[in-house]
Rosetta silent file (secondary structure, phi, psi, omega in degrees, C-alpha in Angstrom):
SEQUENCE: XXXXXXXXXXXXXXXXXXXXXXXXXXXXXXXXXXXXXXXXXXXXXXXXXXXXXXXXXXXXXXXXXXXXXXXXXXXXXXXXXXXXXXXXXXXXXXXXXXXXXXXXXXXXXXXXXXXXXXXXXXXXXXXXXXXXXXXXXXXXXXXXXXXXXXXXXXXXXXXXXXXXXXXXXXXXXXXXXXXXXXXXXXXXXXXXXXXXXXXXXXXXXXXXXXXXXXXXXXXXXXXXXXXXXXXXXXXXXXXXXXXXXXXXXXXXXXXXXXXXXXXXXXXXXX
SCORE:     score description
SCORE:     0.000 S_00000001
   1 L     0.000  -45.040  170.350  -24.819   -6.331   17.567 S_00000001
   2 H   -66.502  -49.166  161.259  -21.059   -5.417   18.142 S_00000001
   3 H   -41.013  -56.763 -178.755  -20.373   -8.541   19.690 S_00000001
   4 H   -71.185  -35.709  151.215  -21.789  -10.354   16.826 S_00000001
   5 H   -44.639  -70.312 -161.988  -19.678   -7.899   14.146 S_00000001
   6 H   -69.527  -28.939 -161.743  -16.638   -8.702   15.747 S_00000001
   7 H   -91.734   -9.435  166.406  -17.156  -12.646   15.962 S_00000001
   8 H   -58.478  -41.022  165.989  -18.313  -12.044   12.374 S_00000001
   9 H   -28.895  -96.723  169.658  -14.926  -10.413   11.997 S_00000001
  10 H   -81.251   27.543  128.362  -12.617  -13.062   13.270 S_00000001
  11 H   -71.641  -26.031 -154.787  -14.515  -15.762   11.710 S_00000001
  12 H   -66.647  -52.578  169.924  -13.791  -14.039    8.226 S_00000001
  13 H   -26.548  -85.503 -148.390   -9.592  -13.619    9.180 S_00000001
  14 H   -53.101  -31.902  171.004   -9.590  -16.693   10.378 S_00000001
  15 H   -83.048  -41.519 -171.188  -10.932  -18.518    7.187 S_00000001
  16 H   -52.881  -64.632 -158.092   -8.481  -16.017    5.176 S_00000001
  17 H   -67.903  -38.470  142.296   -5.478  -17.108    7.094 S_00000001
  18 L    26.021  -59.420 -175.504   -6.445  -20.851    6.741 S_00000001
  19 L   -85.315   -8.234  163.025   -5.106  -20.521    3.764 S_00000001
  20 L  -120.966   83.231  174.685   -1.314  -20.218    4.937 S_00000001
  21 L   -98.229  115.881  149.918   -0.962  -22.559    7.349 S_00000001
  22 L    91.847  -46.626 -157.214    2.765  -22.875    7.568 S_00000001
  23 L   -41.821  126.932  158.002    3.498  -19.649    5.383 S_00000001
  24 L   -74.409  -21.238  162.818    6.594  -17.792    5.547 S_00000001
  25 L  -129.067   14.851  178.518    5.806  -14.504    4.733 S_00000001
  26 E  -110.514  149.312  133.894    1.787  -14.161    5.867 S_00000001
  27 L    31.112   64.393 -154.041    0.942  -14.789    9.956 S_00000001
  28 L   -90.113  136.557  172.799    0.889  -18.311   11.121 S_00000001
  29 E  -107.146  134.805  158.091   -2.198  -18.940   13.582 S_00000001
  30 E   -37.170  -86.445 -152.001   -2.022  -20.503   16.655 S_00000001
  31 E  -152.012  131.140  164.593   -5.453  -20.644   18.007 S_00000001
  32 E  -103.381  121.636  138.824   -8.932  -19.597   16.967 S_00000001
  33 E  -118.049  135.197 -150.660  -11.263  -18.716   19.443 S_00000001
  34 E  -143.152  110.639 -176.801  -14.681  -18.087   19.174 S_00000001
  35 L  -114.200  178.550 -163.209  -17.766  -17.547   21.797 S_00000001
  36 L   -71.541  -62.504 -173.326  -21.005  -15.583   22.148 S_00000001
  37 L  -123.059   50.297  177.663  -18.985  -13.156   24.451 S_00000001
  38 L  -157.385  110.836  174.888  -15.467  -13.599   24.096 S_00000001
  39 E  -150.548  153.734 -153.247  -13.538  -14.415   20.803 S_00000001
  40 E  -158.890  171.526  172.973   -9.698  -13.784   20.032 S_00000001
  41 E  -140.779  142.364  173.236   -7.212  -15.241   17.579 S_00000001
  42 E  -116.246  145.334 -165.506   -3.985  -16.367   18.765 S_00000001
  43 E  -129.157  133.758  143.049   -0.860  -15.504   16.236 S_00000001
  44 L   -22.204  128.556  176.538    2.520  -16.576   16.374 S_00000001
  45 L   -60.890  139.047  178.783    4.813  -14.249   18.565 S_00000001
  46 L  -141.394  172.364 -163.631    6.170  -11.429   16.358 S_00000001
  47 L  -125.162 -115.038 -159.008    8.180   -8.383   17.399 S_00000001
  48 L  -106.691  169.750 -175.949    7.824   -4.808   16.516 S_00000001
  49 E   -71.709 -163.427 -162.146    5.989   -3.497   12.870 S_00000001
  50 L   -97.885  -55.696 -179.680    7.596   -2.275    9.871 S_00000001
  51 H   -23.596  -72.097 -159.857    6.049    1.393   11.185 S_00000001
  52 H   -65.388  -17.140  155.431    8.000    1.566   14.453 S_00000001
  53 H   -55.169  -68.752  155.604   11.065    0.696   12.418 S_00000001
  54 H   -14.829  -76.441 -165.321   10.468    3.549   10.407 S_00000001
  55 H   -90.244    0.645  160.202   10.324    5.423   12.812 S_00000001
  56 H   -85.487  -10.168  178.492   12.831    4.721   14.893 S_00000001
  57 H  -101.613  -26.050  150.220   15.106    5.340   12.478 S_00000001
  58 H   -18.480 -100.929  171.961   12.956    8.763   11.842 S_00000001
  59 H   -13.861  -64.601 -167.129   14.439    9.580   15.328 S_00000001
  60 H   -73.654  -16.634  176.807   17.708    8.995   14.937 S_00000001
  61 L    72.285   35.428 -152.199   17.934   10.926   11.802 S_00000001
  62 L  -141.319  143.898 -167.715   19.712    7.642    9.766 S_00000001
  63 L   -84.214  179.412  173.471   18.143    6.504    6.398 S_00000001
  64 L  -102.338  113.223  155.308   17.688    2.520    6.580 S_00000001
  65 L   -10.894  127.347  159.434   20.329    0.411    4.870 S_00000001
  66 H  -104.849   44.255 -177.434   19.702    0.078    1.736 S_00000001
  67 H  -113.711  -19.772  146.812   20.258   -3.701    1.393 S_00000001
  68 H   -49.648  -43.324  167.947   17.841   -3.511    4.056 S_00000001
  69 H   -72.690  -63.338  159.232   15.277   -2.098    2.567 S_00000001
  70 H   -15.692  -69.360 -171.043   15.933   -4.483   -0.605 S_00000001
  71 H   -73.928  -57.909  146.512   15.441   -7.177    1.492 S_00000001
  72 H   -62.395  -48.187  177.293   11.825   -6.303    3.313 S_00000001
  73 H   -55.281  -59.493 -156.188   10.964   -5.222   -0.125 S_00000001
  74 H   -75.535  -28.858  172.991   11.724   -8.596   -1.626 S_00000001
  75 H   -67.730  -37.451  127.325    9.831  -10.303    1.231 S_00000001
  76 H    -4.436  -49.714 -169.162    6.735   -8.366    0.786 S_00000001
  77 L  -105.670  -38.807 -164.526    6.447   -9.227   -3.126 S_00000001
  78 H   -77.636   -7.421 -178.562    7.032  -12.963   -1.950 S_00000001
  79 H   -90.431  -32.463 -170.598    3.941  -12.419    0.262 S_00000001
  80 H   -80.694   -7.842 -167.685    1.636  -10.511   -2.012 S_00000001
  81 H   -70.873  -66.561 -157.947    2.723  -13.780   -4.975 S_00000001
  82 H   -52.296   -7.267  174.956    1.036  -15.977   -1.734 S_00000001
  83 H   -68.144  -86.510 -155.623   -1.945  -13.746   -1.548 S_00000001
  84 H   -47.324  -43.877  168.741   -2.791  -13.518   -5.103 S_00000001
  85 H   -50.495  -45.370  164.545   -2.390  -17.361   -5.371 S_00000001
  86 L   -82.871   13.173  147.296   -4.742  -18.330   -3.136 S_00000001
  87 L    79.633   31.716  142.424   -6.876  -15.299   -4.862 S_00000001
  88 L   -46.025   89.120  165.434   -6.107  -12.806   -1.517 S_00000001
  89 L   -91.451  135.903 -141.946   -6.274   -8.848   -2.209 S_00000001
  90 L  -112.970  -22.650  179.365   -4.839   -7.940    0.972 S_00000001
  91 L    44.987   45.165  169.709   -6.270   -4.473    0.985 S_00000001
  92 L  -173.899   54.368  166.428   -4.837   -2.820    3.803 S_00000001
  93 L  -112.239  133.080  177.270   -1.292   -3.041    3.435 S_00000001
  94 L  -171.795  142.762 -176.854    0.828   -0.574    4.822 S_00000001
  95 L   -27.269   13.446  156.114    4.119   -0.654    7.739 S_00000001
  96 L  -104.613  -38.123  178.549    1.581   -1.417   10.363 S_00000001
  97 L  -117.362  111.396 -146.318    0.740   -4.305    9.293 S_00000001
  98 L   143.163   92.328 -160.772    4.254   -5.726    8.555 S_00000001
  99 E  -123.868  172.132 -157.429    5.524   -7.007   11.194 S_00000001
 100 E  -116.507  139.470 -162.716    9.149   -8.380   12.073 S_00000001
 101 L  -104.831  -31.580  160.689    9.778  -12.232   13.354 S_00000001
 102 L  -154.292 -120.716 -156.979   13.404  -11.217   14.626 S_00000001
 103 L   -78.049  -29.139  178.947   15.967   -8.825   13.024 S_00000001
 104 L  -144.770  -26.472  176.315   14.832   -8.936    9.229 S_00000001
 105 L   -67.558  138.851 -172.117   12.859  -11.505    8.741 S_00000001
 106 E  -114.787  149.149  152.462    8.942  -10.085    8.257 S_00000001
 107 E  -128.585  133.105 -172.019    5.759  -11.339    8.244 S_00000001
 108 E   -52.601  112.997  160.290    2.258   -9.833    6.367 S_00000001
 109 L  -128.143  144.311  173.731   -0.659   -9.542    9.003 S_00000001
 110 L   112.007   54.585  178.690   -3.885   -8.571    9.678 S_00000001
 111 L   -92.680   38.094 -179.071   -6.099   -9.825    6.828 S_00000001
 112 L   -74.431  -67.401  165.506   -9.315   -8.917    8.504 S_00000001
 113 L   -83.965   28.858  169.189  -10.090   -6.522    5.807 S_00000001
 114 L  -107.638  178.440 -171.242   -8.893   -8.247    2.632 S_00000001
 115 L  -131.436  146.593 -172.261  -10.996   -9.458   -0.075 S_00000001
 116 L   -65.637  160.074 -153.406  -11.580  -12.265   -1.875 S_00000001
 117 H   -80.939  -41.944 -174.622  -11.154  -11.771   -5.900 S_00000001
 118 H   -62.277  -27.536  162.649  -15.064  -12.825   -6.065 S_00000001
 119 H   -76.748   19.249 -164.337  -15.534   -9.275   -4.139 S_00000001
 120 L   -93.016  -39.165  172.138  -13.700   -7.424   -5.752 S_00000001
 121 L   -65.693   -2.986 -163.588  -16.498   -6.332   -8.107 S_00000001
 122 L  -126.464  -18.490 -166.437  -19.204   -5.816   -5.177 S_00000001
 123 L  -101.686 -167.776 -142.887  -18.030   -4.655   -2.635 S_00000001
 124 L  -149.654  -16.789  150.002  -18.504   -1.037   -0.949 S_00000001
 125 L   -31.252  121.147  157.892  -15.077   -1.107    1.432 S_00000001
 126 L   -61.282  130.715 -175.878  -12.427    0.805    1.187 S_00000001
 127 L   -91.854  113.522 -163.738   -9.512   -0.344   -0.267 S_00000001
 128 L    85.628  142.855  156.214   -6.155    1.020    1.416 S_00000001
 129 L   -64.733  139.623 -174.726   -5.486    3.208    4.130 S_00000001
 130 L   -81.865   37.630  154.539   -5.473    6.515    2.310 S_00000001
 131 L  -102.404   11.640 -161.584   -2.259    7.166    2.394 S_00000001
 132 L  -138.097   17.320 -172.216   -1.650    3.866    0.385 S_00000001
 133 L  -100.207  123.484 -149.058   -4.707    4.157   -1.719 S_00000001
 134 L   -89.726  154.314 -144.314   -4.456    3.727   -5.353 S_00000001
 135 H   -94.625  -32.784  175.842   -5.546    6.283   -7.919 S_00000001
 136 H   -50.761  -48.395 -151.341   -8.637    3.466   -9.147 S_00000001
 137 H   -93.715  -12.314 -169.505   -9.717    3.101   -5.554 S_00000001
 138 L  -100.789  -49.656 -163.029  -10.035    7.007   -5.192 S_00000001
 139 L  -113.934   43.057  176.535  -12.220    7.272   -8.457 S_00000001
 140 L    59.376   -0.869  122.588  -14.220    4.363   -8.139 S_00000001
 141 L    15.089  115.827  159.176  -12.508    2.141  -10.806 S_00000001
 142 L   -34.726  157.121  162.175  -12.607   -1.519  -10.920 S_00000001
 143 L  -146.164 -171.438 -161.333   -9.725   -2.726   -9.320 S_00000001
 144 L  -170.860  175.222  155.722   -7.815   -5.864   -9.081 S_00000001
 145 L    -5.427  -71.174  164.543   -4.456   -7.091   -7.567 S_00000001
 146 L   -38.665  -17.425  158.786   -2.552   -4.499   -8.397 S_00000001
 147 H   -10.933  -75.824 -168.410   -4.094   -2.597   -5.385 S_00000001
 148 H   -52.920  -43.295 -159.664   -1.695   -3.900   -3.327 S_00000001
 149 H   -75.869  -20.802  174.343    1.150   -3.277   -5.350 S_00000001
 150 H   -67.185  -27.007 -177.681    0.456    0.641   -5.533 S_00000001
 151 H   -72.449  -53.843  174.371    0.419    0.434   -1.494 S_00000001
 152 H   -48.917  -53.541 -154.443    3.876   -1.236   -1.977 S_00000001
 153 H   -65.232   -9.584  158.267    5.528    0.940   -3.937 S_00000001
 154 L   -99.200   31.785  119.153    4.848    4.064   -1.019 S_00000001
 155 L   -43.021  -60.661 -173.029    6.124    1.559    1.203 S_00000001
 156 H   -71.703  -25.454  174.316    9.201    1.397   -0.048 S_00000001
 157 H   -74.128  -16.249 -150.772    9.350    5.330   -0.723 S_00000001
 158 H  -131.401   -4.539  158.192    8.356    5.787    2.895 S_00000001
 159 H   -91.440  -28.832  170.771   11.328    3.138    4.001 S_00000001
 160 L   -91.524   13.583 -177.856   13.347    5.058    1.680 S_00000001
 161 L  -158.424   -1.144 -167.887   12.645    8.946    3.516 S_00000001
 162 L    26.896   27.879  150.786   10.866    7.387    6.510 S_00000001
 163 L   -93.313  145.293  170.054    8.181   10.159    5.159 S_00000001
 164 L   -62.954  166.316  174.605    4.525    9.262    3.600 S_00000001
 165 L   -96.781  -34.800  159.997    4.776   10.058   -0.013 S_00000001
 166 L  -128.871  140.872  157.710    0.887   11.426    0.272 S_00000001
 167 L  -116.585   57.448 -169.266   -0.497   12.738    2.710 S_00000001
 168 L   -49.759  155.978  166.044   -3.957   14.542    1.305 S_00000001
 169 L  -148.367  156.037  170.021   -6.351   16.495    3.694 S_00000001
 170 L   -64.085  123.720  173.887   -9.924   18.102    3.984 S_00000001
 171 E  -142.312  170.288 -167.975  -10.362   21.764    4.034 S_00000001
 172 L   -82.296   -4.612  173.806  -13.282   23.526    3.612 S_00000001
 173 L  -112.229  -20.711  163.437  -12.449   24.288   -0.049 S_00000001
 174 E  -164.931  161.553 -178.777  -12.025   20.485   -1.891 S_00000001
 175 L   -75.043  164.039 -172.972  -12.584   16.832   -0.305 S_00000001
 176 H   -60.435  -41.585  158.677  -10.064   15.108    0.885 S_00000001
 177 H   -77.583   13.332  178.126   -9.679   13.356   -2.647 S_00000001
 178 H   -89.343  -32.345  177.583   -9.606   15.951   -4.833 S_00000001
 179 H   -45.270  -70.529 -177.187   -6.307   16.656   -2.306 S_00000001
 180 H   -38.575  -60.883  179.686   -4.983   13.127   -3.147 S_00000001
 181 H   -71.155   -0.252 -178.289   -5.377   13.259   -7.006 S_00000001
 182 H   -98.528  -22.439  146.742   -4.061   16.467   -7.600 S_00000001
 183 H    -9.973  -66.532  147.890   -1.094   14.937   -5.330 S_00000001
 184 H   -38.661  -72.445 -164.513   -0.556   12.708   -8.299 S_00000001
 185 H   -32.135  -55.710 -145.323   -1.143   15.116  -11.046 S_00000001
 186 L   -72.032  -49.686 -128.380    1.746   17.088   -9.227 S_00000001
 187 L  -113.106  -59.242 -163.837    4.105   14.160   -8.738 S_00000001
 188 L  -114.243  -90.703 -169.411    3.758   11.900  -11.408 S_00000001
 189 L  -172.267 -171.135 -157.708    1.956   13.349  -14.548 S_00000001
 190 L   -70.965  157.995  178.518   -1.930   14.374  -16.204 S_00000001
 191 L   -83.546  145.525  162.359   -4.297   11.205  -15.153 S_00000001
 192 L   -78.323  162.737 -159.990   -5.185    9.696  -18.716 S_00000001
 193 H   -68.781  -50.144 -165.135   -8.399   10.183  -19.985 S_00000001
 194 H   -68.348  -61.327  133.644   -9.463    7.142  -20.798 S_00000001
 195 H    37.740  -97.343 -168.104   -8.662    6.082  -17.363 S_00000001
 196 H   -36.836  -26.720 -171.529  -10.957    8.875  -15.580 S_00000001
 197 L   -64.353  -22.646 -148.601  -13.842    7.346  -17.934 S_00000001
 198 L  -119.352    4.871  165.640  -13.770    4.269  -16.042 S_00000001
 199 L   -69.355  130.949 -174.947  -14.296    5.944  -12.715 S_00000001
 200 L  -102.604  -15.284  156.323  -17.672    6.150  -11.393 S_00000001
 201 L  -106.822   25.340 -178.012  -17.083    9.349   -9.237 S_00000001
 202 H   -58.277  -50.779 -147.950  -14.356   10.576  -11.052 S_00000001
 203 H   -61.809  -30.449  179.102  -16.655   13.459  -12.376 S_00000001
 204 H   -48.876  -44.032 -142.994  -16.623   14.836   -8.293 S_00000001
 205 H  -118.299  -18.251 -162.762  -13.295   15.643   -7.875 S_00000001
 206 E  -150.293  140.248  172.580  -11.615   15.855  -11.803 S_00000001
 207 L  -110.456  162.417 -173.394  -12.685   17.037  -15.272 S_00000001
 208 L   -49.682  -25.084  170.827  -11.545   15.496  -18.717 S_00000001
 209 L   -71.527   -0.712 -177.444   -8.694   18.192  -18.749 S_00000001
 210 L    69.255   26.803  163.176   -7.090   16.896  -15.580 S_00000001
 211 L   -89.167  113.378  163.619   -8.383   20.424  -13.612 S_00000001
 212 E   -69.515  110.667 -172.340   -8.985   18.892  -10.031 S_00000001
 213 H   -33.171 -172.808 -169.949  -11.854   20.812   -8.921 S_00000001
 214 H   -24.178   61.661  171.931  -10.876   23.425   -6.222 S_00000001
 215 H  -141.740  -22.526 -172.991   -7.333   22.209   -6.099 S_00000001
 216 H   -40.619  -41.012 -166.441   -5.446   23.905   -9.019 S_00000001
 217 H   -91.340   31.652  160.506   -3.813   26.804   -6.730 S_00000001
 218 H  -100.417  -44.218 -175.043   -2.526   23.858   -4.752 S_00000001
 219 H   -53.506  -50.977 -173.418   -0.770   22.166   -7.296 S_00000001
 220 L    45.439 -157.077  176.517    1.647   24.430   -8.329 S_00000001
 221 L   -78.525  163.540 -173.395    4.589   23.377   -9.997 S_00000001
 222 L   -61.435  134.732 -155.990    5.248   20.135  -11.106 S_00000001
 223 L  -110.340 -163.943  153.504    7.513   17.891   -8.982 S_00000001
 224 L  -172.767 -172.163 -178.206    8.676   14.273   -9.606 S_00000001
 225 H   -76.578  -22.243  173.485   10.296   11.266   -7.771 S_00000001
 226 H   -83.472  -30.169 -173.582   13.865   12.061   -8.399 S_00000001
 227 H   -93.347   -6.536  156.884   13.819   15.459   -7.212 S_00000001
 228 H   -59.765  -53.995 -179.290   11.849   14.309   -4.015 S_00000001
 229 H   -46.513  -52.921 -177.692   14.903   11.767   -4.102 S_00000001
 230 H   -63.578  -86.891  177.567   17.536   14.761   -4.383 S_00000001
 231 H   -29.369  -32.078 -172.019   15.590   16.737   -1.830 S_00000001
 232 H   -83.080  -76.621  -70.206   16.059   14.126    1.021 S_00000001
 233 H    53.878   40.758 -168.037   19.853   14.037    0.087 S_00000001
 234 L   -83.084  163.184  140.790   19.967   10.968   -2.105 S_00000001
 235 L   -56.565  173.016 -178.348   22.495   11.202   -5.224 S_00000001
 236 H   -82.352  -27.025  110.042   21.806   11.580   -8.456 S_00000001
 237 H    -1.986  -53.793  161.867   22.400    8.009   -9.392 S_00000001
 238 H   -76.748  -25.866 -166.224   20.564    6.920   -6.508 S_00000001
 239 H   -69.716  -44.659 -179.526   17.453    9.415   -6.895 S_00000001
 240 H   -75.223  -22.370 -175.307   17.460    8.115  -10.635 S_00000001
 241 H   -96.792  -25.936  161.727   17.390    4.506   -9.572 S_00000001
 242 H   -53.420  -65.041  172.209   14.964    4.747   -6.844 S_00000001
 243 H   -35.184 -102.987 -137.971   12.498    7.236   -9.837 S_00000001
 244 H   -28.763  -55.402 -151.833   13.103    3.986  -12.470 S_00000001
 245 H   -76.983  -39.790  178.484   11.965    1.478  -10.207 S_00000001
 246 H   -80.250  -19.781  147.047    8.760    2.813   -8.482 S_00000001
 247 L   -53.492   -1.698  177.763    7.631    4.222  -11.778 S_00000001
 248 L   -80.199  -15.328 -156.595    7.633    1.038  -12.802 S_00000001
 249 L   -99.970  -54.136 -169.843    5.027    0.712  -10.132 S_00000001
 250 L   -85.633   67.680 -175.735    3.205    4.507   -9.722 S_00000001
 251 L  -114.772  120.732  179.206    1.321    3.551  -13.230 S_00000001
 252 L   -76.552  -31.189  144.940   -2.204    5.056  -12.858 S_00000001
 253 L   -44.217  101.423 -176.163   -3.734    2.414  -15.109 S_00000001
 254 H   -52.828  -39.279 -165.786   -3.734   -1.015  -12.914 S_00000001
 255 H   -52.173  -44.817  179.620   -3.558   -3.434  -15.661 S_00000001
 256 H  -102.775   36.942 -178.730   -0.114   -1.985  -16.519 S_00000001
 257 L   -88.891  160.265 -179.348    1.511   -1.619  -13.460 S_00000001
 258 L   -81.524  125.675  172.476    4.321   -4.334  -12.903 S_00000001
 259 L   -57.666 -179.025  157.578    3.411   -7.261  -10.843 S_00000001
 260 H   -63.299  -36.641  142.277    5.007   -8.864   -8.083 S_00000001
 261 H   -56.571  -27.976 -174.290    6.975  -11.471  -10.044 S_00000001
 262 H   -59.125  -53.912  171.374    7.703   -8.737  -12.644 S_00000001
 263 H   -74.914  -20.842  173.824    9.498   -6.944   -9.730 S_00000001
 264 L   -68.230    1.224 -170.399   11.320   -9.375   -8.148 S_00000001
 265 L   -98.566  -12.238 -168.391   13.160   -9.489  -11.635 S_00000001
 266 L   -72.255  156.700  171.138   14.222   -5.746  -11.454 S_00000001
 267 L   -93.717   27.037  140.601   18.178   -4.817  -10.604 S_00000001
 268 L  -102.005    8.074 -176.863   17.166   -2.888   -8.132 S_00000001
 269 L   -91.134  -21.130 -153.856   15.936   -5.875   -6.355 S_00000001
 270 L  -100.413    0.000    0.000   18.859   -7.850   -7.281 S_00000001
């Protein structure tokens, strides 16, 4: 049965990736192989992930250029256009799977778990690693494209502090998503109403007043992205320019979040 999962697996990849033959910012495949009890995909050589970048610079105690950063970021957005064109949610993106072809150049990988736009209404997966998981995807919300782009936008916060921006947890007093959404509340601002309505477990974890069940003496006071920005040692000028642009992004409604062409248009891109 596991055998048969997995070759289920890397048939599904393998028809995703298909679909870039040749691509410049998703994976290029090699070789498919696929047997009762042995099956593998062979990938272009690539070198270390966006993560261990991170975190090497973590170490070292040294933010990452930011023309650097610019510049993965812009590659990123040119990958998620190539998704969504060939109708790709990639659903699992985050600095593991983002991986580097020499010194800057990147490539998107690991499309085992994304889903095609005809799933997007059916299926029962999670969408995002939950530290990249989108406020829709927490309260059972349709979702759409924009997925991805909520996953970017703590990319780039977590290239820009080499910290996650959430990190929720489980305690014996609220679920692990009641953690996450009061995260928001705290960060960014009250979830809208209308919003919450369109949640199908929203009712678990949040009430129409935006009290997150057994989380309120967590919240405390209210933060935001520039003085996270400030806190690391950014200026105020940078802290404010950093804030502009991923609020353009950190929209709790998907529909109005900015796309990936939308952003490649921003001056902080440019």
């Amino acid at each position: 049965e596991t055998t048969k999962k997995k070759i289920k697996y890397i048939n599904y990849e393998a028809g995703i990736l298909s679909k870039f033959k040749q691509s410049r910012y998703i994976v290029n495949v090699y070789e498919i192989h696929v047997e009762p009890y042995g099956s593998y995909i062979t990938f272009e050589p690539l070198k270390q992930s966006l993560y261990g970048f991170i975190n090497h610079h973590k170490k070292i105690g040294a933010n990452i250029p930011l023309p650097t950063i610019k510049y993965i970021s812009r590659q990123i957005l040119y990958g998620l256009i190539e998704l969504k064109k060939s109708g790709i949610l990639h659903a699992d993106l985050k600095p593991e799977n983002i991986l580097f072809q020499n010194e800057l150049e990147i490539k998107i990988i690991d499309l085992g778990n994304s889903l095609k736009e005809e799933d997007f209404a059916t299926t029962t997966q999670s969408v995002q690693t939950r530290h990249y998981r989108p406020p829709e995807c927490i309260i059972n919300a349709p979702f759409d494209y924009p997925a991805d782009m909520w996953a970017f936008a703590c990319i780039v916060f977590e290239m820009l502090t080499r910290v996650l921006l959430f990190s929720p947890v489980r305690d014996n007093q609220m679920s692990i998503n009641c953690c996450h959404l009061g995260m928001f509340i705290k960060i960014f601002s009250d979830i809208p109403i209308e919003f919450l309505k369109t949640g199908k477990t929203s009712h678990r974890y949040i009430d129409l007043k935006n009290n997150v069940h057994k989380f309120a003496y967590l919240i405390g006071n209210k933060c935001s992205l520039y003085k996270v920005f400030r806190d690391f040692g950014y200026s105020k000028s940078n802290s404010k320019e950093f804030e502009a642009f991923l609020m353009n992004i950190f929209i709790y409604e998907p529909s109005k979040r900015i796309t990936p062409e939308e952003c490649l248009k921003l001056d902080f891109l440019n």
